[in-house]
Amino acid sequence: MRSVLLVEDDFFDTMTAQKAFEKFSVPHKLYTAFNGLEALDLLLGRNGVEPIRPLPEVILLDLNMPKMNGHEFLTEIRNNPELRDIPVFITTTSGMDMDRLNAQNLGVSGYILKPLDFESSTDMVDSMNLLEKLLR
């Protein structure tokens, strides 16, 4: 079964993403991690966690999280031969150009500003359309 890994520390944003997947009728099994360390555990099967297999086709990643933030997580997966090619979409409240540049330098597939509002954000709709195509 196709899957998506959502790395997000905010419960409300997690629920919003789940609703977005329903709205776009994206078939998926959604895995959730609350920070970068938990996500790596899921991807690599560390600390007694059953690994996601097959690997997720897409990762939705918040930048601002405790323990291991999105930039640190991106660096880790881009340096891992098994994980480096997984497409990553950034979801963040940060509109800072430096955050966007850092994420782009680590090869993200899309950058979505929160709060998620599918009616008014062209970038978000474009990114979700790309995500939907990747998952079909």
Short mmCIF file of C-alpha atoms in Angstrom, two decimals:
data_model
loop_
_atom_site.label_atom_id
_atom_site.label_comp_id
_atom_site.label_asym_id
_atom_site.label_seq_id
_atom_site.Cartn_x
_atom_site.Cartn_y
_atom_site.Cartn_z
CA MET A 1 0.00 0.00 0.00
CA ARG A 2 1.22 3.49 -0.82
CA SER A 3 2.04 5.67 2.15
CA VAL A 4 2.85 9.17 3.28
CA LEU A 5 4.84 10.18 6.34
CA LEU A 6 3.60 13.35 8.04
CA VAL A 7 6.20 14.86 10.38
CA GLU A 8 4.26 17.46 12.37
CA ASP A 9 4.24 18.40 16.05
CA ASP A 10 0.87 20.20 16.04
CA PHE A 11 -2.27 18.06 16.44
CA PHE A 12 -4.49 20.62 14.65
CA ASP A 13 -2.16 20.71 11.65
CA THR A 14 -2.11 16.91 11.58
CA MET A 15 -5.91 16.84 11.43
CA THR A 16 -5.90 19.53 8.72
CA ALA A 17 -3.52 17.47 6.59
CA GLN A 18 -5.72 14.41 7.00
CA LYS A 19 -8.73 16.42 5.83
CA ALA A 20 -6.74 17.73 2.85
CA PHE A 21 -5.96 14.19 1.78
CA GLU A 22 -9.66 13.36 1.96
CA LYS A 23 -10.57 16.47 -0.05
CA PHE A 24 -8.13 15.56 -2.81
CA SER A 25 -9.09 11.85 -2.63
CA VAL A 26 -5.46 10.80 -2.25
CA PRO A 27 -5.24 7.06 -1.57
CA HIS A 28 -2.69 6.57 1.19
CA LYS A 29 -1.74 5.09 4.49
CA LEU A 30 -0.76 8.06 6.61
CA TYR A 31 2.00 7.60 9.17
CA THR A 32 2.62 10.37 11.69
CA ALA A 33 5.72 11.39 13.63
CA PHE A 34 5.84 14.36 15.99
CA ASN A 35 9.48 15.32 15.36
CA GLY A 36 12.44 14.42 13.17
CA LEU A 37 13.79 11.79 15.56
CA GLU A 38 10.49 9.90 15.60
CA ALA A 39 10.36 10.12 11.80
CA LEU A 40 13.85 8.63 11.48
CA ASP A 41 12.82 5.83 13.83
CA LEU A 42 9.88 5.06 11.52
CA LEU A 43 12.00 5.20 8.39
CA LEU A 44 14.96 3.23 9.72
CA GLY A 45 13.26 0.91 12.21
CA ARG A 46 15.25 2.25 15.16
CA ASN A 47 14.52 2.09 18.89
CA GLY A 48 12.20 -0.89 18.56
CA VAL A 49 9.92 0.86 16.07
CA GLU A 50 8.60 -1.19 13.14
CA PRO A 51 9.91 0.51 9.96
CA ILE A 52 7.57 1.77 7.26
CA ARG A 53 7.87 -0.67 4.37
CA PRO A 54 7.75 0.00 1.60
CA LEU A 55 9.20 3.42 2.30
CA PRO A 56 6.75 6.31 2.02
CA GLU A 57 6.38 7.81 -1.40
CA VAL A 58 6.23 11.33 0.07
CA ILE A 59 7.14 13.05 3.34
CA LEU A 60 5.21 16.11 4.55
CA LEU A 61 7.56 17.92 6.90
CA ASP A 62 7.11 20.76 9.38
CA LEU A 63 10.25 22.88 9.83
CA ASN A 64 9.76 24.07 13.40
CA MET A 65 9.64 21.06 15.75
CA PRO A 66 11.21 20.04 19.05
CA LYS A 67 14.08 17.53 19.40
CA MET A 68 15.00 17.51 15.69
CA ASN A 69 13.70 20.25 13.41
CA GLY A 70 12.84 19.91 9.74
CA HIS A 71 16.18 21.19 8.43
CA GLU A 72 18.09 18.71 10.60
CA PHE A 73 15.78 15.89 9.50
CA LEU A 74 16.18 16.83 5.82
CA THR A 75 19.96 16.81 6.21
CA GLU A 76 19.82 13.33 7.76
CA ILE A 77 17.64 11.80 5.05
CA ARG A 78 19.52 13.47 2.19
CA ASN A 79 22.74 11.93 3.55
CA ASN A 80 21.19 8.44 3.73
CA PRO A 81 21.36 6.51 0.41
CA GLU A 82 18.18 4.56 1.22
CA LEU A 83 16.13 7.71 2.01
CA ARG A 84 17.62 10.52 -0.07
CA ASP A 85 15.28 10.23 -3.04
CA ILE A 86 11.99 10.41 -1.12
CA PRO A 87 10.15 13.59 -2.20
CA VAL A 88 9.65 16.03 0.70
CA PHE A 89 7.05 18.79 0.95
CA ILE A 90 7.71 21.41 3.63
CA THR A 91 4.74 22.68 5.66
CA THR A 92 5.61 25.57 7.94
CA THR A 93 4.49 28.86 9.45
CA SER A 94 7.85 30.38 8.54
CA GLY A 95 7.78 32.68 5.54
CA MET A 96 11.45 33.56 6.00
CA ASP A 97 13.44 33.50 2.78
CA MET A 98 16.37 31.83 4.58
CA ASP A 99 14.15 28.88 5.63
CA ARG A 100 12.89 28.50 2.07
CA LEU A 101 16.43 28.70 0.63
CA ASN A 102 17.77 26.15 3.13
CA ALA A 103 14.93 23.77 2.29
CA GLN A 104 15.41 24.24 -1.46
CA ASN A 105 19.14 23.52 -1.08
CA LEU A 106 18.16 20.18 0.48
CA GLY A 107 16.00 19.27 -2.50
CA VAL A 108 12.41 19.74 -1.36
CA SER A 109 9.60 19.10 -3.84
CA GLY A 110 7.30 21.84 -2.54
CA TYR A 111 6.95 24.50 0.15
CA ILE A 112 3.55 25.08 1.76
CA LEU A 113 2.91 27.92 4.22
CA LYS A 114 0.56 27.22 7.11
CA PRO A 115 -2.13 27.66 8.13
CA LEU A 116 -3.31 25.28 5.47
CA ASP A 117 -6.03 27.04 3.49
CA PHE A 118 -6.87 25.21 0.30
CA GLU A 119 -9.21 27.89 -0.98
CA SER A 120 -6.80 30.83 -1.07
CA SER A 121 -3.24 29.61 -1.57
CA THR A 122 -2.22 28.94 -5.16
CA ASP A 123 1.16 27.54 -4.06
CA MET A 124 -0.52 25.10 -1.71
CA VAL A 125 -3.00 23.89 -4.30
CA ASP A 126 -0.18 23.45 -6.83
CA SER A 127 1.84 21.49 -4.27
CA MET A 128 -1.11 19.31 -3.29
CA ASN A 129 -1.84 18.63 -6.97
CA LEU A 130 1.78 17.51 -7.42
CA LEU A 131 1.52 15.40 -4.28
CA GLU A 132 -1.65 13.80 -5.58
CA LYS A 133 0.08 12.91 -8.88
CA LEU A 134 3.02 11.38 -7.02
CA LEU A 135 0.70 9.16 -5.01
CA ARG A 136 -1.41 7.86 -7.89
#
